[in-house]
Amino acid sequence: MNRVVIVGGGVAGLLSCHLLAAKGVSVVLLESAERVGRESSWAGGGIVSPLYPWRYSAAVTALAHWSQDFYPGFARQLLEDTGVDPEVHVTGLYWLDLDDEAEALAWAARERRPLFSVDIAAAYRDVPVLGGGFGRAVHMPGVANVRNPRLVKALRASLAAMPNVELREHCPVTGFIQENGQIRGVVTAGGEIRADRVVLAAGAWSGELLRTLGLELPVEPVKGQMILYKCAEDFLPSMVLAKGRYAIPRRDGHVLIGSTLEYAGFDKTPTDVALESLKASAEELLPALKDAEVVGHWAGLRPGSPEGIPFIGELPAHPGLWLNCGHFRNGLVLAPASCQLLVDLMLGREPIIDPAPYAPAGRLG
């Protein structure tokens, strides 16, 4: 395998490229937008955990656990290599008034994860700005968030310095090159790009591309809107989550509030209805935000998939075409393990985890 083309410059594509290139593979990464990492990888919150980890299957849990251990060291390496800090910020996370607290605690005991029921008074002591009226709290102390726009900036800078990587932005892919039953590259507006293997990591747009081969990939765009406040650096010491909405502190005092879950096709227009809903959630969680300025409001498209289980592996009917897509709400937290698993399989190495749950075989229409 001398040359790989990766379609999609989100975190899954960028990290797949990074890991392959580090093994000496020549990689061409293609991004349809003017800049890599500007879709859901930029738009999300960057919590290095599923929002409710106990509600997911063992397949998602396995990827998440591996990735959580990966981020701190990788972020340090990226900072050293590029001067761009992805800001892995360990704050812990409080879930408030969970309906399924018993299930959360049972999951933690089974998986040996540090998640505990705590006295609500302890949560208020730790997070004094928390709104009143909450009665119960569950705490996971080691959870971090990564500043995802800076993560993709650091990844891009790292790839730009690798001699065996070619980044082509503003280069939409329109189809695949098929020869003798094999996928041998991609077709773009600027012509054909040939390769030994192609990796499809185009997020919510992956299904559109696979339709050119007559395949139905159950990955669809799911819109999420978020808002951003600027506060004092010490305003919010921990991430907090209640009623499906969360607040995430960045190191410099920015606080993210998210997010909506909307099935609206490929429309990414922020709406006033969502803005008001998010502001109401923000002020219920953290009443002091009523007097804070909203400095950002945006929408992104998650790659929705059944049970949130990504597709990772080669398509049996189209040898040479590999998938790494469909991470739904957990792209940032699942990306390291997903990309390492992909690279292990492509290079014929012992995979980090059992690849069977993610294999495309039998999961496409």
Short mmCIF file of C-alpha atoms in Angstrom, two decimals:
data_model
loop_
_atom_site.label_atom_id
_atom_site.label_comp_id
_atom_site.label_asym_id
_atom_site.label_seq_id
_atom_site.Cartn_x
_atom_site.Cartn_y
_atom_site.Cartn_z
CA MET A 1 0.00 0.00 0.00
CA ASN A 2 1.89 3.02 -1.28
CA ARG A 3 -0.79 5.69 -1.60
CA VAL A 4 -4.07 6.37 0.21
CA VAL A 5 -6.68 9.01 -0.56
CA ILE A 6 -8.79 10.18 2.38
CA VAL A 7 -12.08 11.88 1.57
CA GLY A 8 -13.05 14.30 4.32
CA GLY A 9 -11.01 16.68 6.44
CA GLY A 10 -12.81 16.49 9.75
CA VAL A 11 -11.16 15.05 12.83
CA ALA A 12 -11.69 11.46 11.59
CA GLY A 13 -10.01 12.20 8.27
CA LEU A 14 -7.24 14.34 9.77
CA LEU A 15 -6.34 11.82 12.45
CA SER A 16 -6.53 8.85 10.04
CA CYS A 17 -4.15 10.77 7.79
CA HIS A 18 -1.81 11.55 10.70
CA LEU A 19 -1.62 7.93 11.86
CA LEU A 20 -1.13 6.51 8.36
CA ALA A 21 1.52 9.07 7.46
CA ALA A 22 3.37 8.37 10.70
CA LYS A 23 3.69 4.76 9.44
CA GLY A 24 5.26 5.93 6.20
CA VAL A 25 2.18 5.77 3.97
CA SER A 26 1.80 8.48 1.31
CA VAL A 27 -1.57 10.18 1.91
CA VAL A 28 -3.65 12.66 -0.07
CA LEU A 29 -6.38 14.25 2.07
CA LEU A 30 -9.27 15.86 0.20
CA GLU A 31 -11.67 18.38 1.76
CA SER A 32 -14.61 19.87 -0.12
CA ALA A 33 -14.71 23.06 1.95
CA GLU A 34 -12.17 25.87 1.75
CA ARG A 35 -10.56 24.70 4.98
CA VAL A 36 -10.33 21.35 6.76
CA GLY A 37 -12.12 20.78 10.04
CA ARG A 38 -14.83 23.40 9.60
CA GLU A 39 -17.90 21.16 9.81
CA SER A 40 -19.01 19.13 12.86
CA SER A 41 -15.42 18.80 14.14
CA TRP A 42 -15.38 22.58 14.56
CA ALA A 43 -19.00 22.99 15.64
CA GLY A 44 -19.17 20.46 18.50
CA GLY A 45 -18.48 20.87 22.19
CA GLY A 46 -15.45 18.60 22.51
CA ILE A 47 -16.42 16.71 25.67
CA VAL A 48 -14.09 13.69 25.85
CA SER A 49 -16.96 11.41 26.85
CA PRO A 50 -20.34 10.48 25.43
CA LEU A 51 -22.95 12.74 27.07
CA TYR A 52 -24.57 9.72 28.75
CA PRO A 53 -22.02 6.91 28.40
CA TRP A 54 -24.18 4.30 30.11
CA ARG A 55 -26.86 4.66 27.40
CA TYR A 56 -24.57 3.37 24.66
CA SER A 57 -23.62 -0.10 23.51
CA ALA A 58 -20.38 -1.84 24.43
CA ALA A 59 -19.10 -0.98 20.92
CA VAL A 60 -19.24 2.77 21.61
CA THR A 61 -17.90 2.31 25.15
CA ALA A 62 -14.81 0.44 23.90
CA LEU A 63 -13.89 3.24 21.49
CA ALA A 64 -14.55 5.96 24.07
CA HIS A 65 -12.41 4.37 26.80
CA TRP A 66 -9.41 3.96 24.51
CA SER A 67 -9.70 7.51 23.21
CA GLN A 68 -10.02 9.14 26.62
CA ASP A 69 -6.60 7.82 27.56
CA PHE A 70 -5.11 8.95 24.25
CA TYR A 71 -5.97 12.65 24.23
CA PRO A 72 -3.74 14.18 26.95
CA GLY A 73 -0.48 12.81 25.56
CA PHE A 74 -1.47 13.46 21.96
CA ALA A 75 -2.38 17.06 22.76
CA ARG A 76 1.02 17.60 24.38
CA GLN A 77 2.70 16.15 21.29
CA LEU A 78 0.72 18.41 18.95
CA LEU A 79 1.60 21.46 21.03
CA GLU A 80 5.27 20.53 20.96
CA ASP A 81 5.22 19.86 17.21
CA THR A 82 3.08 22.80 16.04
CA GLY A 83 2.91 25.42 18.79
CA VAL A 84 -0.91 25.10 18.72
CA ASP A 85 -2.45 23.93 22.01
CA PRO A 86 -5.62 21.79 21.63
CA GLU A 87 -6.36 22.69 25.27
CA VAL A 88 -7.35 19.39 26.81
CA HIS A 89 -9.04 20.80 29.90
CA VAL A 90 -9.75 18.34 32.76
CA THR A 91 -12.73 19.71 34.67
CA GLY A 92 -14.91 16.74 35.56
CA LEU A 93 -18.62 16.57 34.77
CA TYR A 94 -21.75 16.78 36.92
CA TRP A 95 -25.01 15.24 35.74
CA LEU A 96 -27.97 16.75 37.59
CA ASP A 97 -31.33 15.10 38.37
CA LEU A 98 -30.79 12.08 36.13
CA ASP A 99 -33.84 9.94 35.44
CA ASP A 100 -31.64 6.86 35.03
CA GLU A 101 -29.14 7.41 37.85
CA ALA A 102 -29.32 3.76 38.92
CA GLU A 103 -28.38 2.64 35.41
CA ALA A 104 -25.48 5.13 35.36
CA LEU A 105 -24.09 3.83 38.65
CA ALA A 106 -24.52 0.20 37.59
CA TRP A 107 -22.66 0.94 34.34
CA ALA A 108 -19.83 2.60 36.25
CA ALA A 109 -19.46 -0.39 38.58
CA ARG A 110 -19.54 -2.83 35.65
CA GLU A 111 -17.05 -0.84 33.54
CA ARG A 112 -14.93 0.21 36.53
CA ARG A 113 -15.28 3.88 35.65
CA PRO A 114 -14.98 6.67 38.25
CA LEU A 115 -18.59 7.87 38.29
CA PHE A 116 -20.28 8.44 41.64
CA SER A 117 -23.46 9.71 43.20
CA VAL A 118 -22.60 12.77 45.31
CA ASP A 119 -24.50 14.92 47.77
CA ILE A 120 -26.08 17.86 45.94
CA ALA A 121 -24.49 20.19 48.49
CA ALA A 122 -21.06 19.04 47.28
CA ALA A 123 -22.01 19.94 43.71
CA TYR A 124 -23.08 23.43 44.80
CA ARG A 125 -19.84 23.88 46.75
CA ASP A 126 -17.80 22.83 43.70
CA VAL A 127 -19.89 24.87 41.23
CA PRO A 128 -21.20 27.90 43.17
CA VAL A 129 -22.76 29.47 40.05
CA LEU A 130 -25.06 26.48 39.54
CA GLY A 131 -28.76 27.34 39.39
CA GLY A 132 -31.06 26.47 42.30
CA GLY A 133 -33.58 23.68 42.47
CA PHE A 134 -31.45 20.68 41.56
CA GLY A 135 -31.84 17.76 43.96
CA ARG A 136 -29.37 15.06 42.89
CA ALA A 137 -25.94 14.89 41.29
CA VAL A 138 -23.70 12.28 39.70
CA HIS A 139 -20.04 13.17 39.23
CA MET A 140 -17.24 11.89 37.01
CA PRO A 141 -14.11 13.75 38.14
CA GLY A 142 -11.62 12.98 35.36
CA VAL A 143 -13.60 14.02 32.30
CA ALA A 144 -11.89 16.54 30.02
CA ASN A 145 -12.96 18.68 27.11
CA VAL A 146 -10.80 19.47 24.12
CA ARG A 147 -11.05 22.82 22.33
CA ASN A 148 -11.99 21.25 19.05
CA PRO A 149 -11.31 24.23 16.70
CA ARG A 150 -7.76 24.31 18.06
CA LEU A 151 -7.43 20.55 17.81
CA VAL A 152 -8.19 20.62 14.08
CA LYS A 153 -5.89 23.63 13.64
CA ALA A 154 -3.07 21.72 15.35
CA LEU A 155 -3.75 18.59 13.29
CA ARG A 156 -3.70 20.59 10.07
CA ALA A 157 -0.39 22.22 11.02
CA SER A 158 1.10 18.83 11.91
CA LEU A 159 0.02 17.31 8.58
CA ALA A 160 1.32 20.29 6.62
CA ALA A 161 4.79 19.55 8.01
CA MET A 162 4.75 15.87 6.96
CA PRO A 163 6.54 15.30 3.62
CA ASN A 164 4.37 12.31 2.68
CA VAL A 165 1.06 14.18 3.14
CA GLU A 166 -0.72 16.29 0.54
CA LEU A 167 -3.65 18.43 1.69
CA ARG A 168 -6.10 19.51 -0.99
CA GLU A 169 -8.79 21.84 0.30
CA HIS A 170 -11.75 23.10 -1.73
CA CYS A 171 -11.61 19.81 -3.62
CA PRO A 172 -15.04 18.11 -3.67
CA VAL A 173 -15.15 14.43 -4.56
CA THR A 174 -17.94 13.45 -6.97
CA GLY A 175 -17.35 9.71 -7.35
CA PHE A 176 -14.98 6.77 -7.28
CA ILE A 177 -12.68 5.15 -9.84
CA GLN A 178 -13.62 1.49 -10.34
CA GLU A 179 -11.36 -0.96 -12.14
CA ASN A 180 -11.69 -4.76 -12.22
CA GLY A 181 -14.00 -4.75 -9.20
CA GLN A 182 -11.63 -2.60 -7.15
CA ILE A 183 -11.78 1.03 -6.02
CA ARG A 184 -8.65 2.70 -7.39
CA GLY A 185 -9.16 6.35 -6.51
CA VAL A 186 -11.67 9.19 -6.68
CA VAL A 187 -13.11 11.60 -9.20
CA THR A 188 -12.99 15.31 -8.36
CA ALA A 189 -13.94 18.50 -10.17
CA GLY A 190 -10.25 18.84 -11.01
CA GLY A 191 -9.86 15.33 -12.38
CA GLU A 192 -9.06 11.83 -11.16
CA ILE A 193 -6.84 11.09 -8.17
CA ARG A 194 -5.60 7.54 -8.14
CA ALA A 195 -4.63 5.52 -5.07
CA ASP A 196 -4.17 2.00 -3.78
CA ARG A 197 -6.93 2.56 -1.23
CA VAL A 198 -9.58 5.18 -0.49
CA VAL A 199 -10.86 6.08 2.99
CA LEU A 200 -14.29 7.70 3.18
CA ALA A 201 -14.43 9.94 6.26
CA ALA A 202 -16.85 12.58 5.05
CA GLY A 203 -19.10 12.72 8.10
CA ALA A 204 -22.72 13.54 7.34
CA TRP A 205 -21.92 13.62 3.62
CA SER A 206 -20.56 10.05 3.48
CA GLY A 207 -23.91 8.56 2.47
CA GLU A 208 -24.24 10.94 -0.46
CA LEU A 209 -20.95 9.71 -1.88
CA LEU A 210 -21.69 6.03 -1.36
CA ARG A 211 -24.93 6.45 -3.33
CA THR A 212 -22.75 6.93 -6.43
CA LEU A 213 -21.91 3.23 -6.00
CA GLY A 214 -25.56 2.27 -5.47
CA LEU A 215 -25.08 1.76 -1.74
CA GLU A 216 -27.30 3.04 1.06
CA LEU A 217 -25.27 4.01 4.12
CA PRO A 218 -27.52 4.75 7.12
CA VAL A 219 -25.72 7.99 7.98
CA GLU A 220 -27.75 11.19 7.87
CA PRO A 221 -27.18 14.81 8.86
CA VAL A 222 -28.45 15.74 12.33
CA LYS A 223 -28.31 19.47 13.02
CA GLY A 224 -26.98 20.76 16.32
CA GLN A 225 -26.96 24.39 17.43
CA MET A 226 -24.81 25.88 20.18
CA ILE A 227 -24.16 29.24 21.79
CA LEU A 228 -21.03 30.70 23.36
CA TYR A 229 -20.64 33.14 26.26
CA LYS A 230 -17.54 34.99 27.44
CA CYS A 231 -17.11 34.91 31.21
CA ALA A 232 -14.34 35.26 33.76
CA GLU A 233 -11.70 32.51 33.56
CA ASP A 234 -12.75 31.03 36.93
CA PHE A 235 -16.51 31.39 36.37
CA LEU A 236 -17.30 27.70 35.73
CA PRO A 237 -14.94 25.12 37.31
CA SER A 238 -16.71 22.00 35.98
CA MET A 239 -18.84 20.86 33.08
CA VAL A 240 -22.49 20.48 34.06
CA LEU A 241 -25.35 18.69 32.31
CA ALA A 242 -29.09 18.69 33.00
CA LYS A 243 -32.19 17.95 30.90
CA GLY A 244 -30.08 17.07 27.89
CA ARG A 245 -28.26 20.42 27.80
CA TYR A 246 -24.69 21.06 28.91
CA ALA A 247 -22.29 23.84 29.81
CA ILE A 248 -18.60 23.46 28.94
CA PRO A 249 -15.92 25.82 30.29
CA ARG A 250 -12.86 26.65 28.22
CA ARG A 251 -9.65 27.71 29.94
CA ASP A 252 -10.03 31.37 28.94
CA GLY A 253 -13.54 31.76 30.37
CA HIS A 254 -15.60 31.02 27.28
CA VAL A 255 -18.60 28.84 28.15
CA LEU A 256 -20.33 26.69 25.52
CA ILE A 257 -24.00 25.78 25.86
CA GLY A 258 -25.41 22.99 23.73
CA SER A 259 -27.08 21.58 21.94
CA THR A 260 -30.15 21.01 19.84
CA LEU A 261 -30.91 17.79 18.00
CA GLU A 262 -32.73 18.52 14.72
CA TYR A 263 -33.46 16.46 11.62
CA ALA A 264 -33.42 19.18 8.99
CA GLY A 265 -31.42 17.71 6.13
CA PHE A 266 -28.28 19.62 5.20
CA ASP A 267 -29.59 22.99 6.43
CA LYS A 268 -27.07 24.57 8.81
CA THR A 269 -28.87 27.88 9.37
CA PRO A 270 -28.90 28.98 13.02
CA THR A 271 -32.43 29.82 14.18
CA ASP A 272 -33.90 32.27 16.65
CA VAL A 273 -36.04 29.50 18.16
CA ALA A 274 -32.94 27.47 19.01
CA LEU A 275 -31.15 30.58 20.31
CA GLU A 276 -33.93 31.31 22.78
CA SER A 277 -34.15 27.66 23.84
CA LEU A 278 -30.41 27.45 24.44
CA LYS A 279 -30.38 30.74 26.36
CA ALA A 280 -33.21 29.46 28.58
CA SER A 281 -31.24 26.27 29.29
CA ALA A 282 -28.10 28.30 29.97
CA GLU A 283 -29.84 30.54 32.48
CA GLU A 284 -31.50 27.58 34.23
CA LEU A 285 -28.12 25.87 34.61
CA LEU A 286 -26.11 29.04 35.34
CA PRO A 287 -28.35 32.01 36.20
CA ALA A 288 -25.45 34.50 36.04
CA LEU A 289 -25.38 33.98 32.27
CA LYS A 290 -28.54 36.09 32.06
CA ASP A 291 -26.25 39.13 32.25
CA ALA A 292 -23.54 37.69 29.98
CA GLU A 293 -23.21 38.39 26.29
CA VAL A 294 -23.77 35.66 23.71
CA VAL A 295 -20.62 36.00 21.59
CA GLY A 296 -21.34 33.13 19.20
CA HIS A 297 -24.25 31.08 17.84
CA TRP A 298 -23.77 28.42 15.17
CA ALA A 299 -25.02 25.12 13.80
CA GLY A 300 -23.26 21.99 12.59
CA LEU A 301 -24.30 18.65 11.10
CA ARG A 302 -23.56 15.48 13.00
CA PRO A 303 -23.25 12.21 11.06
CA GLY A 304 -26.22 10.39 12.56
CA SER A 305 -26.04 6.58 12.57
CA PRO A 306 -27.94 3.64 14.11
CA GLU A 307 -27.10 3.48 17.84
CA GLY A 308 -24.22 5.88 17.21
CA ILE A 309 -21.95 3.00 16.18
CA PRO A 310 -19.49 4.15 13.49
CA PHE A 311 -18.66 2.26 10.30
CA ILE A 312 -14.97 1.28 10.31
CA GLY A 313 -13.45 -1.10 7.81
CA GLU A 314 -13.34 -2.16 4.18
CA LEU A 315 -16.47 -2.54 2.07
CA PRO A 316 -16.54 -6.21 0.99
CA ALA A 317 -18.36 -5.47 -2.27
CA HIS A 318 -15.89 -2.72 -3.19
CA PRO A 319 -12.34 -3.77 -2.23
CA GLY A 320 -10.07 -0.79 -1.80
CA LEU A 321 -12.78 1.41 -0.28
CA TRP A 322 -12.63 1.84 3.49
CA LEU A 323 -15.06 3.64 5.80
CA ASN A 324 -14.45 5.69 8.93
CA CYS A 325 -17.71 7.56 9.43
CA GLY A 326 -21.04 7.66 11.27
CA HIS A 327 -19.86 8.75 14.72
CA PHE A 328 -23.07 10.73 15.39
CA ARG A 329 -22.73 12.81 18.58
CA ASN A 330 -19.35 11.41 19.63
CA GLY A 331 -16.94 12.20 16.82
CA LEU A 332 -14.32 13.90 18.98
CA VAL A 333 -14.29 11.30 21.72
CA LEU A 334 -14.39 8.28 19.41
CA ALA A 335 -11.98 9.55 16.74
CA PRO A 336 -8.63 8.41 18.22
CA ALA A 337 -9.72 4.81 18.69
CA SER A 338 -11.68 4.75 15.43
CA CYS A 339 -8.71 6.01 13.45
CA GLN A 340 -6.23 3.69 15.18
CA LEU A 341 -8.53 0.73 14.53
CA LEU A 342 -8.82 1.73 10.87
CA VAL A 343 -5.04 2.00 10.49
CA ASP A 344 -4.48 -1.31 12.26
CA LEU A 345 -6.86 -3.02 9.84
CA MET A 346 -5.41 -1.30 6.77
CA LEU A 347 -1.86 -2.23 7.72
CA GLY A 348 -2.72 -5.78 8.77
CA ARG A 349 -1.76 -5.23 12.40
CA GLU A 350 -3.36 -6.60 15.56
CA PRO A 351 -6.37 -4.29 16.12
CA ILE A 352 -6.60 -2.34 19.37
CA ILE A 353 -10.14 -3.65 19.93
CA ASP A 354 -12.44 -6.21 18.32
CA PRO A 355 -13.32 -4.71 14.92
CA ALA A 356 -16.47 -6.80 14.36
CA PRO A 357 -19.12 -4.34 15.71
CA TYR A 358 -17.97 -1.59 13.34
CA ALA A 359 -17.50 -3.65 10.15
CA PRO A 360 -19.58 -2.33 7.25
CA ALA A 361 -20.47 -5.87 6.10
CA GLY A 362 -24.18 -6.48 6.65
CA ARG A 363 -24.85 -2.95 7.90
CA LEU A 364 -25.48 -1.18 4.59
CA GLY A 365 -28.60 -1.13 2.47
#
